[in-house]
Coordinates of N, CA, C and O in Angstrom, one line a residue:
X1 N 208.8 104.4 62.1 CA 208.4 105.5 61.2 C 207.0 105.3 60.7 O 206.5 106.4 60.4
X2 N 206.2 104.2 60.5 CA 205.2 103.8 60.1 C 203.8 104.4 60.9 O 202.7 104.9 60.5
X3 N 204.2 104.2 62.1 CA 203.4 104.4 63.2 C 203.5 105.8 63.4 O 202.6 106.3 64.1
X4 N 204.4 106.6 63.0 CA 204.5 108.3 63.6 C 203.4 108.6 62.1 O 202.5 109.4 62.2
X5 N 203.6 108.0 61.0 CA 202.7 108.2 59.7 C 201.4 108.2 59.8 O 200.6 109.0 59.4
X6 N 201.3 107.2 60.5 CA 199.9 106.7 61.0 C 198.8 107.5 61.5 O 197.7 107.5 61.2
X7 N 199.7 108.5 62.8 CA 199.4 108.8 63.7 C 199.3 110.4 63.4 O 198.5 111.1 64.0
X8 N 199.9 110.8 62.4 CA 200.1 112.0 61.4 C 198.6 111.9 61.0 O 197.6 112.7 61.1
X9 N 198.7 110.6 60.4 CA 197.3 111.2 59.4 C 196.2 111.0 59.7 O 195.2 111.4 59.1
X10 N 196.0 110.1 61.1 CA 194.9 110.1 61.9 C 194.5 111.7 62.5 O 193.4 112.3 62.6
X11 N 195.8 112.1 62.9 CA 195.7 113.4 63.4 C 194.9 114.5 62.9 O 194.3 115.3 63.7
X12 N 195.1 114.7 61.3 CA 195.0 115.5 60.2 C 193.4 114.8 59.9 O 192.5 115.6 59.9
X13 N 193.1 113.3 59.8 CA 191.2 113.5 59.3 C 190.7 113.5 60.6 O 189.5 113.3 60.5
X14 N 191.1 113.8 61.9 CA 190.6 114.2 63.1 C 190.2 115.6 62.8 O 189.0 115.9 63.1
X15 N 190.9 116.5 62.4 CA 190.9 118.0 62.7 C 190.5 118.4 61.4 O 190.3 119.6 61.4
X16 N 190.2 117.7 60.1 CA 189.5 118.2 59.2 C 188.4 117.6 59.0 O 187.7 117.9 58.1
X17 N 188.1 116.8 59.8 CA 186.7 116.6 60.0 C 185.9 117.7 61.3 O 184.7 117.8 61.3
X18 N 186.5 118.2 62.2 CA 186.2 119.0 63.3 C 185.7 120.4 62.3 O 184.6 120.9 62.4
X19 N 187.0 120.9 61.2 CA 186.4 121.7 60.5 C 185.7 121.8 59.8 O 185.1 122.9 59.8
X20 N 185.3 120.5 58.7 CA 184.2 120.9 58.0 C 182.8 121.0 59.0 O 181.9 121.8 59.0
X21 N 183.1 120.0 59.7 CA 182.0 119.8 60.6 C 180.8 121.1 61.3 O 179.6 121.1 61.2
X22 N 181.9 122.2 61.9 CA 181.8 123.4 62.3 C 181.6 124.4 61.0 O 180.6 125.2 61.1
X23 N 182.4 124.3 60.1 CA 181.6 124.9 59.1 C 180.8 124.3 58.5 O 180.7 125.1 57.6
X24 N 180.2 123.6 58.4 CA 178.8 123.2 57.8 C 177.6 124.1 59.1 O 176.8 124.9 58.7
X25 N 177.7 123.9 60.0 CA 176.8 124.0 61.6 C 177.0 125.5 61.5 O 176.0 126.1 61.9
X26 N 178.0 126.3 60.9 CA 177.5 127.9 61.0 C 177.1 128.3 59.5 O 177.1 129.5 59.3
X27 N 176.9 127.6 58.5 CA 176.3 127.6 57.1 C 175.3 127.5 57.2 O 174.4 128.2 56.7
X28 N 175.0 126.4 58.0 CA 173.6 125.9 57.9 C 172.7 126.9 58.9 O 171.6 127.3 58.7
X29 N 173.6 127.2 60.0 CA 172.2 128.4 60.6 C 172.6 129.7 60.6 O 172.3 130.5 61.5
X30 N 173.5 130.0 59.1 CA 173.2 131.2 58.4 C 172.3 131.1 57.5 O 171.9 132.1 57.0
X31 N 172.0 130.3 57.3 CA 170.8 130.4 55.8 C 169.6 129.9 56.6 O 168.7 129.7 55.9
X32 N 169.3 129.5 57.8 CA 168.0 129.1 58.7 C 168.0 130.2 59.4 O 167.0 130.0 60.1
X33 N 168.4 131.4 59.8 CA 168.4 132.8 59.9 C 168.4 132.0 61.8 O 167.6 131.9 62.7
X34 N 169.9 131.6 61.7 CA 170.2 131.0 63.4 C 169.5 129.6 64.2 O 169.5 129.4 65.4
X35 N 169.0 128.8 63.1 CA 168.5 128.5 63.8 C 168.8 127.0 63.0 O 168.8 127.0 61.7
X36 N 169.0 125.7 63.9 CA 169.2 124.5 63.8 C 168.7 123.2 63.5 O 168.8 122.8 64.7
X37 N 168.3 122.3 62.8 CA 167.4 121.5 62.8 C 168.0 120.3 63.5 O 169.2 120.1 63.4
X38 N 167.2 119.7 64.2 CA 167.4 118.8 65.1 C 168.2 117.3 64.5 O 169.1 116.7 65.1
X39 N 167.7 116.9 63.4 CA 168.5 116.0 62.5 C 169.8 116.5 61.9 O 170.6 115.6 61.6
X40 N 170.0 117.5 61.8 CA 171.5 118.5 61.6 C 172.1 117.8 63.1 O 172.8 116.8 63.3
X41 N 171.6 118.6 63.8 CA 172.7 118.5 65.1 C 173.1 117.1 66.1 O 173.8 117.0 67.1
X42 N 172.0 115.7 65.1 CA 172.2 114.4 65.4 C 173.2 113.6 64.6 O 174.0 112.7 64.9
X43 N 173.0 114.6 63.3 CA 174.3 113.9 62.4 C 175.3 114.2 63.2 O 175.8 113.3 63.9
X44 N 175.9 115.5 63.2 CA 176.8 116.1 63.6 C 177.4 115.1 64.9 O 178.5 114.7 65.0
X45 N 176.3 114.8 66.0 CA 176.7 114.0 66.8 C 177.2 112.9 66.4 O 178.3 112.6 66.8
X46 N 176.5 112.0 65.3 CA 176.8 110.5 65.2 C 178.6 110.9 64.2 O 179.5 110.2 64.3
X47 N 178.6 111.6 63.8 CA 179.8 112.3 63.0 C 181.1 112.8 64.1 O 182.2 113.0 63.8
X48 N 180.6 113.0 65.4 CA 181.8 113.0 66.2 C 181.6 112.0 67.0 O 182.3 112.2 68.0
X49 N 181.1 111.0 67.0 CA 181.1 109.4 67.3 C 182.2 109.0 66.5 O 183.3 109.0 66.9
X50 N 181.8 108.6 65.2 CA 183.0 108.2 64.2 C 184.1 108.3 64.3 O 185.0 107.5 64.3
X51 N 184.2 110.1 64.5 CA 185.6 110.5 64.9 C 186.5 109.7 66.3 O 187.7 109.2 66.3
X52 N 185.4 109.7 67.2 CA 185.8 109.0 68.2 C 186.2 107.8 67.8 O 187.3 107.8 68.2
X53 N 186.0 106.8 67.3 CA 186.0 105.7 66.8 C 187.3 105.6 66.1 O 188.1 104.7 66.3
X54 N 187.5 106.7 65.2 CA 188.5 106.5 64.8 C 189.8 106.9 65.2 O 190.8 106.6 64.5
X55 N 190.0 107.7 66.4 CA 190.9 107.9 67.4 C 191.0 107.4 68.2 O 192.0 107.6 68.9
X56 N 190.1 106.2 68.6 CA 190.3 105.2 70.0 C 191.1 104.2 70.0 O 190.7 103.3 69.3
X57 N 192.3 104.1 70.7 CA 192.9 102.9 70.8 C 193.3 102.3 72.1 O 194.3 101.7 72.6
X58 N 192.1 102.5 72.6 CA 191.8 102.3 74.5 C 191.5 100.3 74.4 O 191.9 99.2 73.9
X59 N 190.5 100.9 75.4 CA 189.8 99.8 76.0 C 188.6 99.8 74.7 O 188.1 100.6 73.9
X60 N 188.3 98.2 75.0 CA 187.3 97.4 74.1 C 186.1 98.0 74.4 O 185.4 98.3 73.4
X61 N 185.5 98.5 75.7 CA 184.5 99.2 76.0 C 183.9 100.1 75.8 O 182.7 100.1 75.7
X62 N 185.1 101.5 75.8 CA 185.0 102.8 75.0 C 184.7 102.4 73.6 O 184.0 103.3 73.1
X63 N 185.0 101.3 72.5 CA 184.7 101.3 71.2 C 183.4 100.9 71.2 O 182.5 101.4 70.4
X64 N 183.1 99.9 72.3 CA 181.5 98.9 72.2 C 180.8 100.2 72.5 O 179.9 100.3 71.6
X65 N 180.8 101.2 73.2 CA 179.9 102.3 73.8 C 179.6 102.8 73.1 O 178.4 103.0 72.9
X66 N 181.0 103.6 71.8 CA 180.8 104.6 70.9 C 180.1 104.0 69.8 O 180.0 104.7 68.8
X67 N 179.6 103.0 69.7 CA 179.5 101.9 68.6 C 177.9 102.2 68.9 O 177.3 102.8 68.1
X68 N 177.2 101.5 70.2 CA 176.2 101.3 70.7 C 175.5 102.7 70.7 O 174.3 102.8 70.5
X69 N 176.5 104.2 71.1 CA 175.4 105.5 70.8 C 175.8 106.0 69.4 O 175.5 107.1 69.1
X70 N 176.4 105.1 68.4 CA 176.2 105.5 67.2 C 174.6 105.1 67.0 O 173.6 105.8 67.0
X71 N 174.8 103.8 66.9 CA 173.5 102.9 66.5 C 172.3 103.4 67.1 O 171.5 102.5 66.8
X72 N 171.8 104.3 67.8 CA 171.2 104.0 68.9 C 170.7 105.8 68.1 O 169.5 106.0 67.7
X73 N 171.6 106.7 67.9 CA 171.3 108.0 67.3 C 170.7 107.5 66.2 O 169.7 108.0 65.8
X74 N 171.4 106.4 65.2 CA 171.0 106.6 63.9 C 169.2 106.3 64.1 O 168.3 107.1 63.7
X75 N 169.0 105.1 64.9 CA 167.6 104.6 65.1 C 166.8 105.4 65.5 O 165.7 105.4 64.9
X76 N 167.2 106.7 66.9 CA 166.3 108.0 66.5 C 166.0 108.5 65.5 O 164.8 108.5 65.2
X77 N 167.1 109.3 64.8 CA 166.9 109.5 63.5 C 166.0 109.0 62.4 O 165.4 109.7 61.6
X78 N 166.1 107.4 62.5 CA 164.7 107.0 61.4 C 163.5 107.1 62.1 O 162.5 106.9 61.4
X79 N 163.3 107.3 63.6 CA 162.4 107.2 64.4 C 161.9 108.6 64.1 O 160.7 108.7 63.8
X80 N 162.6 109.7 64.2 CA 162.3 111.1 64.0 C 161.3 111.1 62.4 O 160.2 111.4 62.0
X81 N 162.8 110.6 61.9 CA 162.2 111.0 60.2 C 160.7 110.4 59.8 O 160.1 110.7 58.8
X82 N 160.4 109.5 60.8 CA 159.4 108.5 60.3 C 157.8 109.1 60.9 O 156.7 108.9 60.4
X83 N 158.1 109.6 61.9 CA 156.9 110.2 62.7 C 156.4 112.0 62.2 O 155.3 112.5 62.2
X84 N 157.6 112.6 61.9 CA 157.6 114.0 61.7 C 157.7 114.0 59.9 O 158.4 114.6 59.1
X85 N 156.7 113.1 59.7 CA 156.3 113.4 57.8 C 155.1 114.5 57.9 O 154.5 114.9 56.9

């Protein structure tokens, strides 16, 4: 019973993270009159990493990978923020 609970409420911050996620992404390029900013749509990535992360109960590999293009976006990210002052 523990494990169907588990798996319940993994299920549920899976799919309410898919929604906020999605509504944030059509908020944000309604008020940029359609249009996206490139650090928007990297969070968003590194944010369905996580997700991944927190749904994986595979192989050691798939976690090392999602782990390594988290890390790897965030370092763009300061790389972006750092050059485009």
């Amino acid at each position: 019973m523990g494990i169907r609970i588990m798996l319940f409420l993994r299920f549920w911050i899976v799919l309410l993270s898919f929604f906020f996620s999605f509504m944030t992404m059509i908020i944000a390029a309604l008020k940029h009159h359609g249009r996206i900013a490139i650090d928007f749509l990297s969070s968003l990535g590194i944010m369905a990493l996580i997700r991944g992360l927190i749904a994986a109960h595979g192989q050691p590999y798939e976690i090392l990978t999602n782990s390594i293009a988290i890390l790897l976006l965030i370092i763009g990210m300061v790389i972006l923020k750092h050059f485009m002052k």
